[in-house]
Coordinates of C-alpha atoms in Angstrom, one line a residue:
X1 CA 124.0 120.6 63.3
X2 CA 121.6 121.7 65.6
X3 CA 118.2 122.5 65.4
X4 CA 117.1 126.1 66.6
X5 CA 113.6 127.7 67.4
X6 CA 113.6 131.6 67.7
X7 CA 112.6 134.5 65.9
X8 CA 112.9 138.3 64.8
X9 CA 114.8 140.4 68.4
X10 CA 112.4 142.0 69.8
X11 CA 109.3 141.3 67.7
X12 CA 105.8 140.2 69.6
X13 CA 102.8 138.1 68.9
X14 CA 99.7 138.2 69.8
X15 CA 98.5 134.5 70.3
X16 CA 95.5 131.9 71.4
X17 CA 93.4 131.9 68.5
X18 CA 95.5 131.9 65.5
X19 CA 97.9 129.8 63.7
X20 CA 100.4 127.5 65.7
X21 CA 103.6 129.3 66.8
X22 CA 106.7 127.5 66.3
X23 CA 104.8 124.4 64.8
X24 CA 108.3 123.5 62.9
X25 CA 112.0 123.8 64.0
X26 CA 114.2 126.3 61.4
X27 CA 117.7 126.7 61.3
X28 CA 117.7 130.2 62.1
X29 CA 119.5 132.3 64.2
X30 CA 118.8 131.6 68.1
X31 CA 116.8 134.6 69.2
X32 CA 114.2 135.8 72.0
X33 CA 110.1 135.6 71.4
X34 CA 107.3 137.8 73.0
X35 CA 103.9 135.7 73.2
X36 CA 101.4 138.5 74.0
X37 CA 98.4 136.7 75.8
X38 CA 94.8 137.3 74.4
X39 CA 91.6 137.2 76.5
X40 CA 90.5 133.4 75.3
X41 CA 93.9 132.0 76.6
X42 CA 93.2 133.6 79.8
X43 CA 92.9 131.2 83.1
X44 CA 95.4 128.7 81.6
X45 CA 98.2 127.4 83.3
X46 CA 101.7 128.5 82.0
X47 CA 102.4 125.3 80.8
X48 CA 99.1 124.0 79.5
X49 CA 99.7 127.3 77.1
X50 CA 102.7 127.0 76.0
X51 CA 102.4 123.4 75.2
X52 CA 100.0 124.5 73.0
X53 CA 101.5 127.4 71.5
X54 CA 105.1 125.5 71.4
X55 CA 103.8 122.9 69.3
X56 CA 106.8 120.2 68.4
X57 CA 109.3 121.6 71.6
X58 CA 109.4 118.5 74.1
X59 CA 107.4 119.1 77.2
X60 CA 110.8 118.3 79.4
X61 CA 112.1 121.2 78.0
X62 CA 109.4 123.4 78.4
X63 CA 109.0 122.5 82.1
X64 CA 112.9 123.0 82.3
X65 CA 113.3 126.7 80.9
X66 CA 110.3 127.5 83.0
X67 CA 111.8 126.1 86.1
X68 CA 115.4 127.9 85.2
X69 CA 113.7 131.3 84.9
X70 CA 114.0 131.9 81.3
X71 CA 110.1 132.2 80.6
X72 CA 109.3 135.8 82.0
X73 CA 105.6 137.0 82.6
X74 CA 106.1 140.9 82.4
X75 CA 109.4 140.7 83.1
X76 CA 108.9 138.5 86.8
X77 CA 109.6 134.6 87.3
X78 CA 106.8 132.6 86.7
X79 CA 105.8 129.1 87.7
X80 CA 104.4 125.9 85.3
X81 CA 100.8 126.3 87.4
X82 CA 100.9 130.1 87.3
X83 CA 97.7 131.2 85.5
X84 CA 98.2 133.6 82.6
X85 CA 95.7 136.5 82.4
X86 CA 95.1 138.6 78.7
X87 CA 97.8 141.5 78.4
X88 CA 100.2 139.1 79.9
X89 CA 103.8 139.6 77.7
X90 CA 105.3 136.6 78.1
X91 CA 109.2 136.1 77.2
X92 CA 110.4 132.6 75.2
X93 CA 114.0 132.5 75.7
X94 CA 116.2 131.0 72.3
X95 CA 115.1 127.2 72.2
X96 CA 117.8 124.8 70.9
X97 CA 117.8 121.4 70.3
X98 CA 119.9 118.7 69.3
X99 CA 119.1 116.8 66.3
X100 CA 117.9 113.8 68.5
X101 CA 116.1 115.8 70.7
X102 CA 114.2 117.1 67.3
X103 CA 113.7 114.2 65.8
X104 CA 112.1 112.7 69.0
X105 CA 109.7 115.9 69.5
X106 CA 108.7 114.9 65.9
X107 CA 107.8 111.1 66.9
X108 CA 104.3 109.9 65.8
X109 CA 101.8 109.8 69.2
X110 CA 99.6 106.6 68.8
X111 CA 95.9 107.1 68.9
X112 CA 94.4 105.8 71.7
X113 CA 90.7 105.8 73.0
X114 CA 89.8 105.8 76.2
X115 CA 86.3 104.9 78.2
X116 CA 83.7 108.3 77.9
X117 CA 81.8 108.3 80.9
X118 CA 80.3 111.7 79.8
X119 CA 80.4 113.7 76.5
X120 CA 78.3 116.7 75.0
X121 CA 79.2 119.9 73.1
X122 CA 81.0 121.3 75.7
X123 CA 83.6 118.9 77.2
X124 CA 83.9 114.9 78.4
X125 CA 84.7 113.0 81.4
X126 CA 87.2 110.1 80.5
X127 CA 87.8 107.0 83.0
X128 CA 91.6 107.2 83.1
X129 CA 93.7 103.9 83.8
X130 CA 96.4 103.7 85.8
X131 CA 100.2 104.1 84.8
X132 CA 98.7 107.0 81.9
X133 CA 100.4 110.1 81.9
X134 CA 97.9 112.5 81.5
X135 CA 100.6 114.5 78.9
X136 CA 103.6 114.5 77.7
X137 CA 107.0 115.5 79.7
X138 CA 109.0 114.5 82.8
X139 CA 110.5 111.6 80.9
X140 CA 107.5 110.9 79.1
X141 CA 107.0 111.3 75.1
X142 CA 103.5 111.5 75.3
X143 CA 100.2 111.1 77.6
X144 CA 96.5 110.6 77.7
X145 CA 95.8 114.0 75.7
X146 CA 97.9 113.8 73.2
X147 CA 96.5 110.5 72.4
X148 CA 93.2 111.5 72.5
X149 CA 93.9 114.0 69.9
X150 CA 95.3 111.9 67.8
X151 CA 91.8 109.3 67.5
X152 CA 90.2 112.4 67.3
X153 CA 91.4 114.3 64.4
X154 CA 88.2 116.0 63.7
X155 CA 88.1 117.3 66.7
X156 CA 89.1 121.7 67.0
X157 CA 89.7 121.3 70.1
X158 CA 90.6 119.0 73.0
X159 CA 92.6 120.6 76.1
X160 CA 93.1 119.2 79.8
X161 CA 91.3 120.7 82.4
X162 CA 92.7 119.6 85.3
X163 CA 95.5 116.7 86.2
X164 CA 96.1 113.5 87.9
X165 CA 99.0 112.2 88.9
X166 CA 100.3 109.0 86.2
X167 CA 99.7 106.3 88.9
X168 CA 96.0 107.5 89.4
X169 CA 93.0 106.0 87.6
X170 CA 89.5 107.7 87.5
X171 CA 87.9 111.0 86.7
X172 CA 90.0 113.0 83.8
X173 CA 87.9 116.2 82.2
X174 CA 88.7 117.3 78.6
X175 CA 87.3 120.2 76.9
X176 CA 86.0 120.7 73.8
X177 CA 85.9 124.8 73.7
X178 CA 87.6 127.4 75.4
X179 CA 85.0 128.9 76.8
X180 CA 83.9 125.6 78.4
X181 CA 88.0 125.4 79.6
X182 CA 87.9 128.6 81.2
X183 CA 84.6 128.1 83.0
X184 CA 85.5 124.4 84.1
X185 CA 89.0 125.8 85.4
X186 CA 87.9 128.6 87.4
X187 CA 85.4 126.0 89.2
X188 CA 88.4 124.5 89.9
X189 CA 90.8 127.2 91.1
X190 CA 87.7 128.9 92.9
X191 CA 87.2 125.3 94.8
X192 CA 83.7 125.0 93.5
X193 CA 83.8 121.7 92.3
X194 CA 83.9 118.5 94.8
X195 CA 86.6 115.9 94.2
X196 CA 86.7 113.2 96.0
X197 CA 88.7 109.9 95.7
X198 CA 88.8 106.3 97.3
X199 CA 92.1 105.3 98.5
X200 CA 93.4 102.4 100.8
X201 CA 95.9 103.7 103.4
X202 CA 97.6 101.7 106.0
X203 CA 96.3 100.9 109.5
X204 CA 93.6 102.2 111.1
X205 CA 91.9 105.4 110.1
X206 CA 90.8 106.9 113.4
X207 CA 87.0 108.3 112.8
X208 CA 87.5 111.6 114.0
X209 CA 89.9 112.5 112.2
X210 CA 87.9 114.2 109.5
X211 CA 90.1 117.4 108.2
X212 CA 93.7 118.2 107.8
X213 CA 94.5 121.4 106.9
X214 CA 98.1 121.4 106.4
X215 CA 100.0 123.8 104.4
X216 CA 102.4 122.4 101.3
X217 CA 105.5 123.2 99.9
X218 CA 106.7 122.4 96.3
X219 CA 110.7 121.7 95.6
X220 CA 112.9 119.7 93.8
X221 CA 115.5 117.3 95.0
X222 CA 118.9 117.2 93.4
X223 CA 118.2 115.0 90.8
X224 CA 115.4 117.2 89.5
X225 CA 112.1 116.1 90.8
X226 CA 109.5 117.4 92.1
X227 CA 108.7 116.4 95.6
X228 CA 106.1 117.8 98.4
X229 CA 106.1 118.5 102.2
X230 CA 104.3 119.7 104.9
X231 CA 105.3 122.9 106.6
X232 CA 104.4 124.7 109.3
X233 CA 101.9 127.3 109.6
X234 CA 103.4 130.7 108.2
X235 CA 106.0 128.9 106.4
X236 CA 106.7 131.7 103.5
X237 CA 106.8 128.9 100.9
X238 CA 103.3 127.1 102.5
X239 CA 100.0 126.9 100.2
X240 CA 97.4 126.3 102.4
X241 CA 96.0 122.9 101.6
X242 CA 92.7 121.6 103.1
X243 CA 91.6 117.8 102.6
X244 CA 88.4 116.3 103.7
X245 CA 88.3 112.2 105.2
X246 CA 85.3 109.8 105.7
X247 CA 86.1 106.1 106.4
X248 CA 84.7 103.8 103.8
X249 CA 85.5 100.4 105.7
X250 CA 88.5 99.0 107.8
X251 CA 90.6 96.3 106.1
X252 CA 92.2 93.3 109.1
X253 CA 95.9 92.4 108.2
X254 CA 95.9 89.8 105.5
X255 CA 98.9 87.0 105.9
X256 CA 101.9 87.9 105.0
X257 CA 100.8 91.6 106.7
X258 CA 100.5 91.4 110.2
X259 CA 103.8 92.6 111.4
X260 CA 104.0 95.7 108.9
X261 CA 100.5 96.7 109.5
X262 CA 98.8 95.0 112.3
X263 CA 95.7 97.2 112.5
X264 CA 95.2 96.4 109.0
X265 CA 94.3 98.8 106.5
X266 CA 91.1 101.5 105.7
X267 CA 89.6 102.2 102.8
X268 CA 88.9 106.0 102.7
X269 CA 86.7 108.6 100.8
X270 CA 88.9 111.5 100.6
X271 CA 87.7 115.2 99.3
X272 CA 89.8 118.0 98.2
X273 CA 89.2 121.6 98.9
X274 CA 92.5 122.8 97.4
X275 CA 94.3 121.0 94.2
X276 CA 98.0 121.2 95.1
X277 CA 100.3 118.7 93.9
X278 CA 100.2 115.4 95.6
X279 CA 98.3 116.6 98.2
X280 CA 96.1 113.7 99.1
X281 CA 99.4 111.4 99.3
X282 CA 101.5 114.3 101.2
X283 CA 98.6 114.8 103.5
X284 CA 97.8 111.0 104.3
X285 CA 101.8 110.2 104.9
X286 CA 102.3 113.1 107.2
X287 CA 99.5 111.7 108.9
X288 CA 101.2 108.3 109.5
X289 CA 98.4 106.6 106.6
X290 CA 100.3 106.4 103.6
X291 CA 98.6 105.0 100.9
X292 CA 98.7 101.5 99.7
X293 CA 101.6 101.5 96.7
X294 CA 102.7 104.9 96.8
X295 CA 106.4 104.8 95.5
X296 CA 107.3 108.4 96.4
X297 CA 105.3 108.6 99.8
X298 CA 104.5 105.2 100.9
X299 CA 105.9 102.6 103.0
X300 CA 108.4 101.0 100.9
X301 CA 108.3 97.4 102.8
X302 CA 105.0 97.0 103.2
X303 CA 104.3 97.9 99.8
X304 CA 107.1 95.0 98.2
X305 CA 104.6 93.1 100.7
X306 CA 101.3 94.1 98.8
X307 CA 102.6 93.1 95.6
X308 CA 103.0 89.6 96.4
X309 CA 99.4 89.7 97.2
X310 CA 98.6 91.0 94.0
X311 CA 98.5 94.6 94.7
X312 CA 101.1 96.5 92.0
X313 CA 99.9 100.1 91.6
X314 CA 99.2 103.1 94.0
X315 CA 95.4 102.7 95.8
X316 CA 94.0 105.8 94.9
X317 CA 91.3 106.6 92.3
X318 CA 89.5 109.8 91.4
X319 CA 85.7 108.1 92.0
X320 CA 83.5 111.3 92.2
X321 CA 83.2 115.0 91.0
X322 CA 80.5 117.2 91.1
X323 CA 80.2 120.1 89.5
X324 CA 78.3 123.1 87.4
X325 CA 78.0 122.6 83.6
X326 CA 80.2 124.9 82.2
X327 CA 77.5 126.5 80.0
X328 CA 74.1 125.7 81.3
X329 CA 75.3 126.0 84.6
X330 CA 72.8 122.6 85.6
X331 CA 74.9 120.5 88.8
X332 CA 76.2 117.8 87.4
X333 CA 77.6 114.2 89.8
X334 CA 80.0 112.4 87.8
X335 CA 81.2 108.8 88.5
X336 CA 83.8 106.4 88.1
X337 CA 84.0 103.0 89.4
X338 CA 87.3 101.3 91.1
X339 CA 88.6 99.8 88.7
X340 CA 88.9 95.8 88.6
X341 CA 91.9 95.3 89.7
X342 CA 91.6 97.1 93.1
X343 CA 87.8 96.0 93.2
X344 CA 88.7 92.4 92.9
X345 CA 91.7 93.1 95.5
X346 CA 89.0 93.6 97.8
X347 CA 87.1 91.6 97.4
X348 CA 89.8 88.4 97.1

């Protein structure tokens, strides 16, 4: 048997504010859905939505009919970080799943806490630890908000407002209201907040070397995932992708180092001005820096290397954000200190 979601040909719905869409699986027919977006969804990423609105359906698979093309916004392609915007009619192609897949979309997600370095009415900041997904998919049953929701079953609502990459630690915002999401999100895309990060890279970080604008480009390999590069200027497929970097303090070569990094290593403040995906690693590679522990973009050798010496995760941790309240408006300076293991890696 398999288990199928779908619903009435060419019927619509209005959704965002009501009751969960597809918050069971049914042996139905396999047919299309029409989500039709309403103005307190607007703002939110595709994915981010429909992870809400296809409660029970397995992040992997949502990311995978989007990337195929089956989700339609007005008829067009549209991507996972596309931003929807009210009148949007988006298509759900037929959704069918084996009764494994099901059962595993239905597994109970633990509750977890994690450390509140802020909290009010209107959203909290949570110090995320390393090796967390901050949700479910890519291979991953479940992440940081999903827990969350669970230890907080009182709570009416809890969405992400922003991302960091599952080998990050540091700075994670959650909201608490929509219109506290949409407010803290357009900060974001409007690049009115200030992120910055501390990161160790290898060698020497030369001083003047303060800004690299760079422009990005998204794609998959052929086993599926998602990698990033650096183009060239008036590459059709570039994002422009700006990122700001202070030297906190050169590192000398520890033993064991010397001949895969002789001019040691920096520790760097880095600030973004755009939030594409792995930018900060991209940026810092292309630049012959890459960061301490980075599996996808690092230096493979010298990273085996750092392990031995007790470093076994990737150096780089979302330490600051400033930013507007999202309903008073009052500037807000929000911090999160290194965590122990790469403070007492330091310091050892």
């Amino acid at each position: 048997m398999r288990h199928i979601i779908g619903g009435c040909p060419g019927l619509w719905r209005k959704v965002g504010g009501g009751k969960p869409l597809n918050s069971s699986f049914s042996d139905g027919p396999a047919a299309v859905r029409h989500l039709l977006v309403d103005e307190e969804s607007a703002g939110q990423r595709l994915d981010n939505f429909l992870f809400r609105e296809l409660k029970g359906v397995p992040k992997t698979h949502i990311y995978r009919i989007i990337r195929s093309g089956e989700v339609r916004r007005n008829k067009g392609r549209i991507s996972a970080d596309d931003r929807v915007e009210a009148g949007d009619l988006l298509r759900i192609p037929p959704i069918r799943l084996s009764e494994r897949a099901a059962e595993k979309a239905q597994a109970v997600v633990p509750a977890r806490s994690f450390p509140v370095l802020f909290e009010d009415e209107a959203f909290l900041a949570l110090d995320k630890p390393a090796g967390v997904a901050v949700h479910g998919g890519s291979g991953v049953s479940f992440g940081v908000i999903e827990q969350l929701r669970q230890a907080r079953p009182q709570a009416r609502l809890l969405e992400l407002v922003h991302r960091l990459d599952r080998e990050t630690s540091g700075l994670l915002l959650i909201a608490k209201k929509k219109s506290a999401l949409k407010a803290l999100q357009d900060q974001f895309r409007e690049r009115e907040t200030g992120k910055t990060y501390l990161t160790l890279v290898k060698g020497r970080w030369p001083e003047r070397l303060k800004v690299l604008d760079q422009p990005l480009h998204k794609y998959l390999q052929a086993d599926g995932e998602r990698r990033v590069r650096v183009v060239e200027p008036g590459h059709p497929d570039g994002m422009r992708s700006v990122t700001l970097v202070k030297v906190q303090q050169h590192i000398p070569a520890r033993a064991g180092l010397e001949a895969l990094c002789p001019e040691g290593l920096t520790v760097l403040e880095v600030t973004i001005k755009t939030g594409r995906t792995h930018q900060i690693r991209v940026h810092l590679s292309h630049a012959g820096h890459p960061i301490a522990g980075d599996d996808k973009y690092g230096d493979f050798e010298l990273n085996r290397q750092l392990a031995k010496t007790g470093l076994r995760r990737m150096f780089l941790h979302a330490w600051r954000l400033r930013l507007a309240h999202p309903i008073s408006g009052e500037a807000m300076e929000l911090h999160s200190e290194l965590p122990l293991e790469l403070k007492k890696w330091l310091e050892s």
